[in-house]
PDB file of C-alpha atoms in Angstrom:
ATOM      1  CA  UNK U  29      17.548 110.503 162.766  1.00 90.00           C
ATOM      2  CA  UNK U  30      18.445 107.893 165.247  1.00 96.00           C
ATOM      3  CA  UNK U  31      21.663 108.611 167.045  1.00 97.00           C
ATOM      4  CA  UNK U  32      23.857 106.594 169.373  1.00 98.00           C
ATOM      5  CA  UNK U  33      26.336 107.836 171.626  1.00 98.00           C
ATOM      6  CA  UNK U  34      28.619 105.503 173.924  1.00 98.00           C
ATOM      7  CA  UNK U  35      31.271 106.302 176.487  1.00 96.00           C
ATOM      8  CA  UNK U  36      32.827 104.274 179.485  1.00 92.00           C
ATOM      9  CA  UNK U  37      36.580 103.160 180.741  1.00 89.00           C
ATOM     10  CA  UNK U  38      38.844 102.929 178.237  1.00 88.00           C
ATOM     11  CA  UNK U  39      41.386 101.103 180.370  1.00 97.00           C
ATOM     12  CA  UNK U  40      40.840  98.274 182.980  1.00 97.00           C
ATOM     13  CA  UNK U  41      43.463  95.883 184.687  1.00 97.00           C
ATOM     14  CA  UNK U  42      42.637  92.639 185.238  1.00 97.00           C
ATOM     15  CA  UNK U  43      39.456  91.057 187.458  1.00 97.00           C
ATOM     16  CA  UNK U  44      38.318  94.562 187.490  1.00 97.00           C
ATOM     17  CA  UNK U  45      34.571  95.360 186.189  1.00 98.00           C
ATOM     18  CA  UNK U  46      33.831  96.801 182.364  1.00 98.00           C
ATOM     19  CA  UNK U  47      31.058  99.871 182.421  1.00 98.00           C
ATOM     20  CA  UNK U  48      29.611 100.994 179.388  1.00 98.00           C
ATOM     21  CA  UNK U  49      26.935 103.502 178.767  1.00 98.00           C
ATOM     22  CA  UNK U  50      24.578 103.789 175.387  1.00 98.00           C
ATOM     23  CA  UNK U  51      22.426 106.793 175.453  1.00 98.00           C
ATOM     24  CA  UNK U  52      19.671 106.644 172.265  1.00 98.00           C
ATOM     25  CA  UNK U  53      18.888 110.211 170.420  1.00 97.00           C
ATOM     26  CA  UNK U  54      15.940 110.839 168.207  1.00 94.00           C
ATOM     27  CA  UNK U  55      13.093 107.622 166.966  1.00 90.00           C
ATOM     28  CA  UNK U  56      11.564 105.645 169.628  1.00 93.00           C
ATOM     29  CA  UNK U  57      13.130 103.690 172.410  1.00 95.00           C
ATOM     30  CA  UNK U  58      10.308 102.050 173.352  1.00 93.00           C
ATOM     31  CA  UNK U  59       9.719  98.616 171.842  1.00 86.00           C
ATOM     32  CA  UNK U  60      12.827  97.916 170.364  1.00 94.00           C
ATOM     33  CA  UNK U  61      15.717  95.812 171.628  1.00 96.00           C
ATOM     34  CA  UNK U  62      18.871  97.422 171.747  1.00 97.00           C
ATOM     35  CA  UNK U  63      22.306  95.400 171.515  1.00 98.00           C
ATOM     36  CA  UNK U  64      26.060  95.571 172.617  1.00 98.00           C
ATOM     37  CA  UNK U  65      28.594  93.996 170.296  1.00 98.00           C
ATOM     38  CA  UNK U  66      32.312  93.967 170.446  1.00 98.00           C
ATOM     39  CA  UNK U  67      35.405  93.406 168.280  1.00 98.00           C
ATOM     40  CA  UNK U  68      38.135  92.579 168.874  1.00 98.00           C
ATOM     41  CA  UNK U  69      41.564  94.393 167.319  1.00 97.00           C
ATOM     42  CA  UNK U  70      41.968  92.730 164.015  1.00 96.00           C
ATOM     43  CA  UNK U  71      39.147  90.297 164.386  1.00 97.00           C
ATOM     44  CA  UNK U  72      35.298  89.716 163.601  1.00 97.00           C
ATOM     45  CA  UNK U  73      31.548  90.753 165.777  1.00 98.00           C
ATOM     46  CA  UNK U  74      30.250  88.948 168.449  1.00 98.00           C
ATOM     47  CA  UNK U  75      27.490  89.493 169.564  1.00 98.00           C
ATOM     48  CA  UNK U  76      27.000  90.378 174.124  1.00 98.00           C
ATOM     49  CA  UNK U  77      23.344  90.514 173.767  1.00 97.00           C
ATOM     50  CA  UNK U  78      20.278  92.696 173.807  1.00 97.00           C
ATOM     51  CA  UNK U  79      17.433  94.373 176.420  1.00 97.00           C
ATOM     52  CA  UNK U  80      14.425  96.101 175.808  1.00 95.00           C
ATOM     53  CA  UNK U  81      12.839  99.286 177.375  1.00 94.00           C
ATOM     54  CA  UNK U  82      10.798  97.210 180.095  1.00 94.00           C
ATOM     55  CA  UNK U  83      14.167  95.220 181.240  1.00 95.00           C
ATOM     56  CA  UNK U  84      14.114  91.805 179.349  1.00 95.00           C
ATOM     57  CA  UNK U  85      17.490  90.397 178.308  1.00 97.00           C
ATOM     58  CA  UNK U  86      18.750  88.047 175.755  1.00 96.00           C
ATOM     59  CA  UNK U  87      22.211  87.088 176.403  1.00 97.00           C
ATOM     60  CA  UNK U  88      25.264  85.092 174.289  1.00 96.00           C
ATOM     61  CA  UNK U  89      25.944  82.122 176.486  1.00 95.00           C
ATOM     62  CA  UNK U  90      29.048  82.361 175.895  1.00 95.00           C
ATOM     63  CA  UNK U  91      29.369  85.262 177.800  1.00 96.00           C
ATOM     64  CA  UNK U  92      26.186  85.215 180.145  1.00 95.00           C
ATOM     65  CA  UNK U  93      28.140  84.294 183.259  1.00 96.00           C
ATOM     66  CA  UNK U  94      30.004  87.526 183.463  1.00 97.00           C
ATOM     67  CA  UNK U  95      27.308  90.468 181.801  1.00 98.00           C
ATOM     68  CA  UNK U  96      25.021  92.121 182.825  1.00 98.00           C
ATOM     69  CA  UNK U  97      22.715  94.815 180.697  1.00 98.00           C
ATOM     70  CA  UNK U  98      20.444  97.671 182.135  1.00 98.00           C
ATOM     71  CA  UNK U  99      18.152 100.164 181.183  1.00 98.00           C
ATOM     72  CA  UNK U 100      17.328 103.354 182.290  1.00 97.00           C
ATOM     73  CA  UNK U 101      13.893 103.734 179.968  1.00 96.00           C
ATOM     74  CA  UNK U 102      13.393 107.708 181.495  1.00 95.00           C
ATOM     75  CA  UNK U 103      17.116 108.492 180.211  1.00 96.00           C
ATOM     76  CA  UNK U 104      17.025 106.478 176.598  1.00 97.00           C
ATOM     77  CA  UNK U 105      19.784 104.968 178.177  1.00 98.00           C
ATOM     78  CA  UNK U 106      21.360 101.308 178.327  1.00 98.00           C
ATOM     79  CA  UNK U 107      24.410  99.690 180.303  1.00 98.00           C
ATOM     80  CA  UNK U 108      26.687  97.104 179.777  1.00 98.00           C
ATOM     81  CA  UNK U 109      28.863  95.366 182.766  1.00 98.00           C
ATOM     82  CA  UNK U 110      31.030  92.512 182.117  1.00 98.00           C
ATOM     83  CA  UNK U 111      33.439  91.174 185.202  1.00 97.00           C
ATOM     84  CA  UNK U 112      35.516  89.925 186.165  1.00 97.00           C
ATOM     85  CA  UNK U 113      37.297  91.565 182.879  1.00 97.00           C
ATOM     86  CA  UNK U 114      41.038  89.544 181.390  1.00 97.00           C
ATOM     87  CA  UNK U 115      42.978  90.388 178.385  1.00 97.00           C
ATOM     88  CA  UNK U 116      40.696  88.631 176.000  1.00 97.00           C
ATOM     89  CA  UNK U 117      37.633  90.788 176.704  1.00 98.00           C
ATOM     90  CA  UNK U 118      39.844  93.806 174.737  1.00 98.00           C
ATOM     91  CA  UNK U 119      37.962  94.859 171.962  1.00 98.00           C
ATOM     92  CA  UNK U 120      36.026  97.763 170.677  1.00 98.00           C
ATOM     93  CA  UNK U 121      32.464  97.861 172.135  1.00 98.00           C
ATOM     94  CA  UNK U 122      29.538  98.978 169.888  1.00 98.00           C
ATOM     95  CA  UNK U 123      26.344  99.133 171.382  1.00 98.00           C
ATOM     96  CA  UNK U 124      23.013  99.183 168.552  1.00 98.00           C
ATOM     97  CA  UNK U 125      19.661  99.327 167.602  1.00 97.00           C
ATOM     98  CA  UNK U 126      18.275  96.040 166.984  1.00 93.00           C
ATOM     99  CA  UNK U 127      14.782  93.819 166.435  1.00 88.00           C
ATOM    100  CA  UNK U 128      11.620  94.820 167.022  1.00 87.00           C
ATOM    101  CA  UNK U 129       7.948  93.273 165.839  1.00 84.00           C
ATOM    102  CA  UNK U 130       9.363  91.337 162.724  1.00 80.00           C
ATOM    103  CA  UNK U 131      12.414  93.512 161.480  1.00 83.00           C
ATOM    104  CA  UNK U 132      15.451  91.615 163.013  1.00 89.00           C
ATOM    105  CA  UNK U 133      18.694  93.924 161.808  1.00 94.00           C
ATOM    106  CA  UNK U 134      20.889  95.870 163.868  1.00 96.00           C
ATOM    107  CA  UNK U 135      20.196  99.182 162.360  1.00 95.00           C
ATOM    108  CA  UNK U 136      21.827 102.284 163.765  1.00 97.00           C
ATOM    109  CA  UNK U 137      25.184 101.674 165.715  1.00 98.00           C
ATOM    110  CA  UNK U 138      27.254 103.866 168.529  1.00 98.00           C
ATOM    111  CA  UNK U 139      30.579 105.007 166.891  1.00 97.00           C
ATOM    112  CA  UNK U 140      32.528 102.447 169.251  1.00 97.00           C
ATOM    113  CA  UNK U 141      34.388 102.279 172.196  1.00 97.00           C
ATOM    114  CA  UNK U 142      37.626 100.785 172.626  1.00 97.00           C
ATOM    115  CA  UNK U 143      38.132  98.770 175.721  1.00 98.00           C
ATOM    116  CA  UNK U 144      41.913  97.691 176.759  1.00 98.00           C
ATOM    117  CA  UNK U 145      42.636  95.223 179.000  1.00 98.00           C
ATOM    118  CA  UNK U 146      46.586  95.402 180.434  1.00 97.00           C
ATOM    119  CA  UNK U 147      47.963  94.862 183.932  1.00 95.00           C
TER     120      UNK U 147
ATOM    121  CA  UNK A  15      23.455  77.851 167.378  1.00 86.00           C
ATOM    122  CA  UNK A  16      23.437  78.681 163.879  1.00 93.00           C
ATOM    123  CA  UNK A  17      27.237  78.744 162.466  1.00 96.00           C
ATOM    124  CA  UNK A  18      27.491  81.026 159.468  1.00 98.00           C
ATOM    125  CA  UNK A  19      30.668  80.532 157.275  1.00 98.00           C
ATOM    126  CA  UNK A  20      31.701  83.107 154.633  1.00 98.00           C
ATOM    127  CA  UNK A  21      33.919  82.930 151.272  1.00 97.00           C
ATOM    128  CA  UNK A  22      35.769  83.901 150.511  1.00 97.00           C
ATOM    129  CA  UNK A  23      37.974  85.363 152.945  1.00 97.00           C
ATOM    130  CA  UNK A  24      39.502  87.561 150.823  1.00 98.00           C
ATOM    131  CA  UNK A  25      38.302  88.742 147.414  1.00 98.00           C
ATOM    132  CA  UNK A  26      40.395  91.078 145.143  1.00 98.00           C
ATOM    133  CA  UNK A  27      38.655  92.568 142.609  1.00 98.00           C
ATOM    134  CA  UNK A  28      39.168  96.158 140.834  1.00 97.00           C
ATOM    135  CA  UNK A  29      36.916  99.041 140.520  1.00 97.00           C
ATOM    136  CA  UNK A  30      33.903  98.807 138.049  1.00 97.00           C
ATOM    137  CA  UNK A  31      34.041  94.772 138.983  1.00 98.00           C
ATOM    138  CA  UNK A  32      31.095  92.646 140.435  1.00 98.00           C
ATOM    139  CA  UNK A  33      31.610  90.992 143.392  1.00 98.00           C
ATOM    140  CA  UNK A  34      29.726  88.479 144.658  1.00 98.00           C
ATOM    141  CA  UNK A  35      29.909  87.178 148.540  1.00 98.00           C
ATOM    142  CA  UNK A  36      28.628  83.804 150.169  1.00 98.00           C
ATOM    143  CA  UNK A  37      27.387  83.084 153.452  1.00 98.00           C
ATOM    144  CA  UNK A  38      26.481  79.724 154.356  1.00 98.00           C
ATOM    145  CA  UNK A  39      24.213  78.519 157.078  1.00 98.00           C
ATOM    146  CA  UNK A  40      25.166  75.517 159.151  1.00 97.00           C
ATOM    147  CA  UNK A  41      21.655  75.088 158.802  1.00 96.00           C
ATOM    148  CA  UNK A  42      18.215  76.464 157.255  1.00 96.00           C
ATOM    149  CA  UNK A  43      17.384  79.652 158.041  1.00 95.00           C
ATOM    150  CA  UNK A  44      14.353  82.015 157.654  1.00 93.00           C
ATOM    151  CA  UNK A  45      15.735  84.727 154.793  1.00 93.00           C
ATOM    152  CA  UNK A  46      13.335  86.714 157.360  1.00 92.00           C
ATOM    153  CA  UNK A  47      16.631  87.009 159.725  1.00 94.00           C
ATOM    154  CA  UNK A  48      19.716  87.525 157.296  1.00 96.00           C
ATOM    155  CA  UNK A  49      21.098  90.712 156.823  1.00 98.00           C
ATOM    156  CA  UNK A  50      24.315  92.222 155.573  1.00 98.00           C
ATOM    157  CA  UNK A  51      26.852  94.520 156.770  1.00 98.00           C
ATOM    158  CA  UNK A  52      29.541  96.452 155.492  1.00 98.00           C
ATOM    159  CA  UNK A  53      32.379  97.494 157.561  1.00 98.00           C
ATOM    160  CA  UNK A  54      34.767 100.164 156.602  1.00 97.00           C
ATOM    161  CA  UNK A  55      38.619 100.407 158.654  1.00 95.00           C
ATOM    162  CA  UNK A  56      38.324 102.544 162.529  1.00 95.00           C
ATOM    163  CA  UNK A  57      34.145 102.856 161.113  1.00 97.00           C
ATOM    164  CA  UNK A  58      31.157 101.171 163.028  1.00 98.00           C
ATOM    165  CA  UNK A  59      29.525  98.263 161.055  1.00 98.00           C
ATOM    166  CA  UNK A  60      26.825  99.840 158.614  1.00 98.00           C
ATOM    167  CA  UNK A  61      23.932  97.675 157.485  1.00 98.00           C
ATOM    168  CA  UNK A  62      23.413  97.272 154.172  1.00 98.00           C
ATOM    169  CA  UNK A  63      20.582  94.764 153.499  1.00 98.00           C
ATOM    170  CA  UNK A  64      18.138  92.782 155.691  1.00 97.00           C
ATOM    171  CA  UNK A  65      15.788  89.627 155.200  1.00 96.00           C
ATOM    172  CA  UNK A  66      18.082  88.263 152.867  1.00 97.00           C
ATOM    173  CA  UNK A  67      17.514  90.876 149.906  1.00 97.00           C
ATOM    174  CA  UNK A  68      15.828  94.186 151.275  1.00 97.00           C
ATOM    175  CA  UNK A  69      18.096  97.207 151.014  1.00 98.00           C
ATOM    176  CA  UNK A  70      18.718  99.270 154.263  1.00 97.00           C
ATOM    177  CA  UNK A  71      17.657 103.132 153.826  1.00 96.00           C
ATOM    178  CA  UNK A  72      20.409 105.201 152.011  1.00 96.00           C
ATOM    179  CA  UNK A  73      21.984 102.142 150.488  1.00 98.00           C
ATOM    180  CA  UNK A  74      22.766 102.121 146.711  1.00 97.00           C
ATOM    181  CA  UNK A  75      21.055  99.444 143.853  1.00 97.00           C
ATOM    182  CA  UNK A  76      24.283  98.768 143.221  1.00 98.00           C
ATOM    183  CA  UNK A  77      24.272  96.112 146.573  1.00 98.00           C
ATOM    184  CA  UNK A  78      21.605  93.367 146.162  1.00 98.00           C
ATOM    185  CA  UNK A  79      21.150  89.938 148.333  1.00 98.00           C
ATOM    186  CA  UNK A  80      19.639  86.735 147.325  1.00 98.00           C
ATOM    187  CA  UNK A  81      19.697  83.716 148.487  1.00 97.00           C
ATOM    188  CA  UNK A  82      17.389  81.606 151.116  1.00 97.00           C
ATOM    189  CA  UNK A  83      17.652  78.049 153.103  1.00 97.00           C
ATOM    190  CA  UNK A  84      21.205  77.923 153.835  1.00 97.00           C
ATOM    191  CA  UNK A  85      23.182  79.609 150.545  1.00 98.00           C
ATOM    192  CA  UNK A  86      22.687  83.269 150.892  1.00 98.00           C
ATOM    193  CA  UNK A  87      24.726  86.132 148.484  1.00 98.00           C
ATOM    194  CA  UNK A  88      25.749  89.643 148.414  1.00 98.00           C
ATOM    195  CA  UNK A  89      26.303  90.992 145.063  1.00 98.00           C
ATOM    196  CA  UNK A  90      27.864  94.366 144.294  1.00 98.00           C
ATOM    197  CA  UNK A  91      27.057  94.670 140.461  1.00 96.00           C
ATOM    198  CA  UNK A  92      30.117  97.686 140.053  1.00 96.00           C
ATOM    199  CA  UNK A  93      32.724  98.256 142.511  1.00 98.00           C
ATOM    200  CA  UNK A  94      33.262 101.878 143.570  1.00 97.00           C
ATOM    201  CA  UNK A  95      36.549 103.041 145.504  1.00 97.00           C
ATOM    202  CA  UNK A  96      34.777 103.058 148.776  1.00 97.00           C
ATOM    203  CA  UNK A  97      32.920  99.718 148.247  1.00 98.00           C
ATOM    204  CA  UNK A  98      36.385  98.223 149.473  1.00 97.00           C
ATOM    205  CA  UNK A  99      35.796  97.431 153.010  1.00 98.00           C
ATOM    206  CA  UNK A 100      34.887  93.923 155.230  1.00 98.00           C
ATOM    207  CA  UNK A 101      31.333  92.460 155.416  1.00 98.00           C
ATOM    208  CA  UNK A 102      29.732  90.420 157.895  1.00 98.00           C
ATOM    209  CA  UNK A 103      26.440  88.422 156.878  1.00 98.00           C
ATOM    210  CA  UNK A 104      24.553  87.780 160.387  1.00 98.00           C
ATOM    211  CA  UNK A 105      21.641  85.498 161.712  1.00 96.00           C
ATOM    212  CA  UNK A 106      18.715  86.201 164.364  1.00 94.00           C
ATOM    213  CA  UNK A 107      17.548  83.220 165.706  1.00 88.00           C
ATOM    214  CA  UNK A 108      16.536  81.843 169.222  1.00 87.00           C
ATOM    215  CA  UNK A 109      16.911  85.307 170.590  1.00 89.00           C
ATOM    216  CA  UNK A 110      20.805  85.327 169.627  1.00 93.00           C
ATOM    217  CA  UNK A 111      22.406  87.189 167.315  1.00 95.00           C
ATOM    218  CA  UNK A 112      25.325  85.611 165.397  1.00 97.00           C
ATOM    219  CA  UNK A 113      27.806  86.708 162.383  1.00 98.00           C
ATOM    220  CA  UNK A 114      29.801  84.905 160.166  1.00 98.00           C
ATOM    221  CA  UNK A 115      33.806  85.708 160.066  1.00 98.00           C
ATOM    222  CA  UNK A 116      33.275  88.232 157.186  1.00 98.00           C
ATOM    223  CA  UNK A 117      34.978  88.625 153.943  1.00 98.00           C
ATOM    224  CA  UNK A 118      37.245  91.012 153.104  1.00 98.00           C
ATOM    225  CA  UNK A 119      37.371  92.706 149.820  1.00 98.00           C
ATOM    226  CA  UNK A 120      40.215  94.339 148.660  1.00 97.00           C
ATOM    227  CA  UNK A 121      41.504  96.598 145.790  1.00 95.00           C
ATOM    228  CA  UNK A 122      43.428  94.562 143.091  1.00 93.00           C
TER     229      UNK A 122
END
C-alpha cells in the first residue's frame, strides 16, 4: 500500500520561504509524477505542480515564479519551496501521487499540512 | 487552460437519495483525463473515479461517472450517511492539473 507522509513549517511570517517535505512508502517511485496541491481554509484545490523521479517539473503558471519542486529519488522523497510566502499562500498543503504512462489521477494523497501565514 | 465549472454548488438531498453532480468543461476534453474526488471535512481528497467513468480501487458501485466532450456526471445511485462530503471533478491537460470549485452535498 502506497503511503504518503508530509511535514514542514507550520508557521511563516511574511517574505519568508515555505519548505515542505513528501516522503513516498511502499509501490514504485520511479516513473510516476508526484504532485503538491493546496487549499485554502474554507476554499477549493489548486493545483502547485508535479516532478518526476529523474527531476522534470510541470508547474501552475500561476504560481511558477515563486516554486520550486525537488527530488531526492535515493530517499522516495520530494520538496516543495514557495517564496517569497504572504498571507494568501495560507492553506493546507497536500502533496500526491499522480500520472504516469496513460493513467492521469492523483491517486494516493499525504494527510495534509497546514501552512499559516501571519506577521 | 481548461476552466471546469460545477453545479450545483450545493445539493441537499437525504439518505437513500440519488444524487447526481455536473462538471462542465470550458471546452472538449479527453474523458481519458477526468476524474472525481470526494472530500470529506479536516480529510485529504480521496479519488473516487478516473477517465470519466472508471472506479478507483476500494470505491463502492454505488458511485458511477459518465459523461464525455464537455458535460461530464457523478452519480451516487443511494446516499449513505458518509456519502455527505464535497467533490471536486478535475482535468489533466497540457501538463497542468486543474479542478473545478466542487459541489457540496449536504444532508437534508
Amino acid at each position: 500500500q502506497v503511503q504518503l507522509q508530509q511535514w514542514g513549517a507550520g508557521l511563516l511570517k511574511p517574505s519568508e520561504t515555505l519548505s515542505l517535505t513528501c516522503a513516498v512508502y511502499g509501490g514504485s517511485f520511479s516513473g510516476y509524477y508526484w504532485s503538491w496541491i493546496r487549499q485554502p481554509p474554507g476554499k477549493g484545490l489548486e493545483w502547485i505542480g508535479e516532478i518526476n523521479h529523474s527531476g522534470s517539473t510541470n508547474y501552475n503558471p500561476s504560481l511558477k515564479s515563486r516554486v520550486t519542486i525537488s527530488v531526492d529519488t535515493s530517499k522516495k522523497q520530494f520538496f516543495l519551496k514557495v517564496r517569497p510566502v504572504t498571507a494568501a499562500d495560507t492553506a493546507v498543503y497536500y502533496c500526491a501521487r499522480g500520472r504516469i504512462d496513460g493513467y492521469y489521477p492523483l491517486d494516493f494523497w499525504g494527510q495534509g499540512a497546514l501552512v499559516t501565514v501571519s506577521s | 487552460e481548461i476552466v471546469l465549472t460545477q453545479s450545483p454548488g450545493t445539493l441537499s438531498l437525504s439518505p437513500g437519495e440519488r444524487a447526481t453532480l455536473s462538471c462542465r468543461a470550458s471546452q472538449s476534453v479527453s474523458s481519458s483525463y477526468l476524474a472525481w474526488y470526494q472530500q470529506i471535512p479536516g480529510q485529504a481528497p480521496r479519488l473516487l473515479i478516473y477517465g470519466a467513468s472508471r472506479r478507483a480501487t476500494g470505491i463502492p458501485d454505488r458511485f458511477s461517472g459518465s459523461g464525455s466532450g464537455t458535460d461530464f456526471t457523478l452519480t451516487i445511485s443511494r446516499l449513505e450517511a458518509e456519502d455527505f462530503a464535497v467533490y471536486y471533478c478535475q482535468h489533466y491537460g497540457s501538463s497542468l492539473y486543474t479542478f473545478g470549485q466542487g459541489t457540496k452535498l449536504e444532508i437534508k
